[in-house]
Amino acid sequence: MDLTDKRARGNIMWASCVNTMGVFRSGVDHPYPWTVFSVSYIPRVAHHVPYREALTVAYPVWLKGISRYHMEDIRDLFTEVFDVDASLDDAAVVEAGCACLRELMEQSGIPLSLSAYGACPSREFVQSSLAKEDFGEFSFEEMYGMIGDCYRKPESKPQSYNHKTN
């Protein structure tokens, strides 16, 4: 693959994220994976972030958030697909898996943050832009935290909305 081909890289990351919907059986018996699109929707409407870029940056942030409710699925993804050590506790599995995703993104030249587009939109903007059903199992605070993490620079510490530990 030509690493300078941004369109190809974008297509690969987009396809990987969409395929995850199949891994988590969304639309069949588990509709929760669709909330990743709610997280990525806000940057798209607030700052006109391209669809694939918003979704790609939102994906690892969302995985950390959804692990609070569906840790078994997230553990399976990270241990079986990313070969994260299954003997780690839940929090360590999530951190290691997300680190693998960030490393893949960084090596591919994919942004790790949407901070170049501006600051995270206001709480009022988020609340008025999403319907209650867009939140799925997430509270408003959890959703807003995930959206905010999409705008944090990679060296910034993410919010602690994410996951339970064993």
C-alpha positions as a Markdown table, in Angstrom:
| # | Residue | x | y | z |
|---|---|---|---|---|
| 1 | Met | 0.0 | 0.0 | 0.0 |
| 2 | Asp | 1.2 | 3.5 | -0.8 |
| 3 | Leu | 1.3 | 5.2 | 2.6 |
| 4 | Thr | 1.0 | 8.6 | 0.9 |
| 5 | Asp | -2.4 | 7.7 | -0.5 |
| 6 | Lys | -4.7 | 9.4 | 1.9 |
| 7 | Arg | -7.8 | 8.2 | 0.1 |
| 8 | Ala | -6.7 | 4.5 | 0.5 |
| 9 | Arg | -5.8 | 5.0 | 4.2 |
| 10 | Gly | -9.2 | 6.6 | 4.8 |
| 11 | Asn | -11.0 | 3.8 | 3.1 |
| 12 | Ile | -9.1 | 1.2 | 5.1 |
| 13 | Met | -9.9 | 2.8 | 8.4 |
| 14 | Trp | -13.5 | 3.4 | 7.5 |
| 15 | Ala | -14.0 | -0.2 | 6.4 |
| 16 | Ser | -12.3 | -1.4 | 9.6 |
| 17 | Cys | -14.7 | 0.6 | 11.7 |
| 18 | Val | -17.8 | -0.4 | 9.7 |
| 19 | Asn | -16.7 | -4.1 | 9.9 |
| 20 | Thr | -16.6 | -3.8 | 13.6 |
| 21 | Met | -20.4 | -3.2 | 13.5 |
| 22 | Gly | -20.6 | -6.8 | 12.1 |
| 23 | Val | -18.3 | -8.1 | 14.8 |
| 24 | Phe | -20.6 | -6.7 | 17.4 |
| 25 | Arg | -23.7 | -7.9 | 15.6 |
| 26 | Ser | -25.3 | -4.5 | 15.5 |
| 27 | Gly | -28.8 | -4.3 | 14.0 |
| 28 | Val | -29.4 | -7.9 | 14.8 |
| 29 | Asp | -29.5 | -8.4 | 18.5 |
| 30 | His | -27.1 | -5.7 | 19.7 |
| 31 | Pro | -27.9 | -2.2 | 18.4 |
| 32 | Tyr | -25.4 | -0.5 | 20.7 |
| 33 | Pro | -22.5 | -0.2 | 18.2 |
| 34 | Trp | -24.4 | 2.4 | 16.3 |
| 35 | Thr | -23.7 | 4.9 | 19.0 |
| 36 | Val | -20.2 | 5.4 | 17.6 |
| 37 | Phe | -21.9 | 7.3 | 14.8 |
| 38 | Ser | -23.5 | 9.7 | 17.4 |
| 39 | Val | -20.0 | 10.5 | 18.8 |
| 40 | Ser | -18.7 | 11.2 | 15.3 |
| 41 | Tyr | -21.7 | 13.1 | 14.2 |
| 42 | Ile | -21.1 | 16.2 | 16.3 |
| 43 | Pro | -17.6 | 17.0 | 14.8 |
| 44 | Arg | -19.1 | 16.6 | 11.3 |
| 45 | Val | -21.9 | 19.1 | 11.9 |
| 46 | Ala | -20.0 | 21.5 | 14.2 |
| 47 | His | -16.8 | 21.7 | 12.2 |
| 48 | His | -17.5 | 20.0 | 8.9 |
| 49 | Val | -15.0 | 17.3 | 9.7 |
| 50 | Pro | -15.0 | 14.7 | 6.9 |
| 51 | Tyr | -17.1 | 11.7 | 7.7 |
| 52 | Arg | -14.3 | 9.1 | 7.7 |
| 53 | Glu | -12.0 | 11.2 | 9.7 |
| 54 | Ala | -14.6 | 12.0 | 12.4 |
| 55 | Leu | -15.5 | 8.3 | 12.6 |
| 56 | Thr | -11.9 | 7.1 | 12.7 |
| 57 | Val | -10.9 | 9.5 | 15.5 |
| 58 | Ala | -14.2 | 8.7 | 17.4 |
| 59 | Tyr | -13.7 | 4.9 | 17.2 |
| 60 | Pro | -11.1 | 4.2 | 19.9 |
| 61 | Val | -12.7 | 6.9 | 22.1 |
| 62 | Trp | -16.0 | 5.1 | 21.7 |
| 63 | Leu | -14.5 | 1.7 | 22.4 |
| 64 | Lys | -13.3 | 2.9 | 25.7 |
| 65 | Gly | -16.7 | 4.3 | 26.5 |
| 66 | Ile | -18.8 | 1.3 | 25.4 |
| 67 | Ser | -16.5 | -1.0 | 27.3 |
| 68 | Arg | -18.3 | 0.1 | 30.5 |
| 69 | Tyr | -21.5 | -1.6 | 29.2 |
| 70 | His | -20.2 | -4.3 | 26.9 |
| 71 | Met | -16.7 | -5.3 | 28.2 |
| 72 | Glu | -17.0 | -8.9 | 27.1 |
| 73 | Asp | -17.3 | -7.8 | 23.4 |
| 74 | Ile | -14.5 | -5.2 | 23.7 |
| 75 | Arg | -12.3 | -7.7 | 25.5 |
| 76 | Asp | -12.9 | -10.2 | 22.7 |
| 77 | Leu | -12.1 | -7.6 | 20.0 |
| 78 | Phe | -8.8 | -6.6 | 21.6 |
| 79 | Thr | -7.6 | -10.0 | 22.7 |
| 80 | Glu | -8.7 | -11.9 | 19.6 |
| 81 | Val | -8.1 | -9.3 | 16.9 |
| 82 | Phe | -5.3 | -7.2 | 18.4 |
| 83 | Asp | -3.7 | -10.0 | 20.3 |
| 84 | Val | -3.8 | -8.1 | 23.6 |
| 85 | Asp | -2.9 | -10.3 | 26.6 |
| 86 | Ala | -6.1 | -11.9 | 27.8 |
| 87 | Ser | -4.7 | -12.3 | 31.4 |
| 88 | Leu | -4.8 | -8.5 | 31.8 |
| 89 | Asp | -7.6 | -6.9 | 33.8 |
| 90 | Asp | -10.4 | -5.1 | 31.9 |
| 91 | Ala | -9.0 | -1.6 | 32.2 |
| 92 | Ala | -5.5 | -2.8 | 31.0 |
| 93 | Val | -7.1 | -4.6 | 28.1 |
| 94 | Val | -9.0 | -1.5 | 27.0 |
| 95 | Glu | -5.9 | 0.7 | 27.4 |
| 96 | Ala | -3.6 | -1.7 | 25.5 |
| 97 | Gly | -6.2 | -2.2 | 22.7 |
| 98 | Cys | -6.8 | 1.5 | 22.2 |
| 99 | Ala | -3.0 | 2.0 | 22.2 |
| 100 | Cys | -2.7 | -0.5 | 19.4 |
| 101 | Leu | -5.4 | 1.4 | 17.5 |
| 102 | Arg | -3.7 | 4.8 | 18.1 |
| 103 | Glu | -0.3 | 3.3 | 17.0 |
| 104 | Leu | -1.9 | 2.0 | 13.8 |
| 105 | Met | -3.5 | 5.4 | 13.1 |
| 106 | Glu | -0.2 | 7.2 | 13.8 |
| 107 | Gln | 1.8 | 5.0 | 11.6 |
| 108 | Ser | -0.7 | 5.4 | 8.8 |
| 109 | Gly | -0.7 | 9.2 | 9.2 |
| 110 | Ile | -4.3 | 9.3 | 10.4 |
| 111 | Pro | -5.0 | 12.1 | 12.9 |
| 112 | Leu | -5.4 | 11.1 | 16.5 |
| 113 | Ser | -7.4 | 14.2 | 17.4 |
| 114 | Leu | -9.8 | 16.7 | 15.8 |
| 115 | Ser | -8.2 | 19.6 | 17.7 |
| 116 | Ala | -7.0 | 21.1 | 14.3 |
| 117 | Tyr | -10.7 | 21.9 | 13.6 |
| 118 | Gly | -11.3 | 23.8 | 16.8 |
| 119 | Ala | -12.5 | 23.2 | 20.3 |
| 120 | Cys | -15.1 | 20.7 | 21.4 |
| 121 | Pro | -18.6 | 22.1 | 20.7 |
| 122 | Ser | -20.6 | 23.3 | 23.7 |
| 123 | Arg | -22.8 | 21.1 | 25.8 |
| 124 | Glu | -25.8 | 23.0 | 24.5 |
| 125 | Phe | -24.8 | 22.3 | 20.9 |
| 126 | Val | -24.4 | 18.6 | 21.6 |
| 127 | Gln | -27.7 | 18.4 | 23.4 |
| 128 | Ser | -29.6 | 20.2 | 20.7 |
| 129 | Ser | -27.9 | 18.1 | 17.9 |
| 130 | Leu | -28.6 | 14.6 | 19.2 |
| 131 | Ala | -31.9 | 13.0 | 20.0 |
| 132 | Lys | -32.3 | 10.9 | 23.2 |
| 133 | Glu | -32.2 | 7.7 | 21.2 |
| 134 | Asp | -28.7 | 8.7 | 19.8 |
| 135 | Phe | -27.2 | 8.2 | 23.2 |
| 136 | Gly | -28.1 | 4.5 | 23.5 |
| 137 | Glu | -26.9 | 3.4 | 27.0 |
| 138 | Phe | -24.8 | 6.5 | 27.5 |
| 139 | Ser | -25.7 | 9.4 | 29.8 |
| 140 | Phe | -25.3 | 12.9 | 28.4 |
| 141 | Glu | -22.1 | 13.3 | 30.4 |
| 142 | Glu | -20.6 | 10.1 | 29.0 |
| 143 | Met | -21.4 | 11.1 | 25.4 |
| 144 | Tyr | -20.1 | 14.6 | 26.0 |
| 145 | Gly | -16.9 | 13.2 | 27.5 |
| 146 | Met | -16.3 | 11.0 | 24.5 |
| 147 | Ile | -16.9 | 13.8 | 22.0 |
| 148 | Gly | -14.5 | 16.0 | 24.1 |
| 149 | Asp | -11.9 | 13.3 | 23.9 |
| 150 | Cys | -12.1 | 13.4 | 20.1 |
| 151 | Tyr | -10.7 | 17.0 | 20.3 |
| 152 | Arg | -8.0 | 16.3 | 22.9 |
| 153 | Lys | -4.4 | 16.3 | 21.6 |
| 154 | Pro | -2.8 | 12.9 | 21.9 |
| 155 | Glu | -0.6 | 13.9 | 24.9 |
| 156 | Ser | -3.7 | 15.1 | 26.8 |
| 157 | Lys | -5.2 | 12.7 | 29.3 |
| 158 | Pro | -8.7 | 11.5 | 28.3 |
| 159 | Gln | -11.8 | 11.7 | 30.5 |
| 160 | Ser | -12.4 | 9.0 | 33.0 |
| 161 | Tyr | -15.9 | 8.2 | 31.7 |
| 162 | Asn | -14.7 | 5.0 | 30.1 |
| 163 | His | -14.7 | 1.6 | 31.8 |
| 164 | Lys | -15.0 | -0.5 | 34.9 |
| 165 | Thr | -12.2 | -2.5 | 36.3 |
| 166 | Asn | -12.3 | -6.1 | 37.5 |
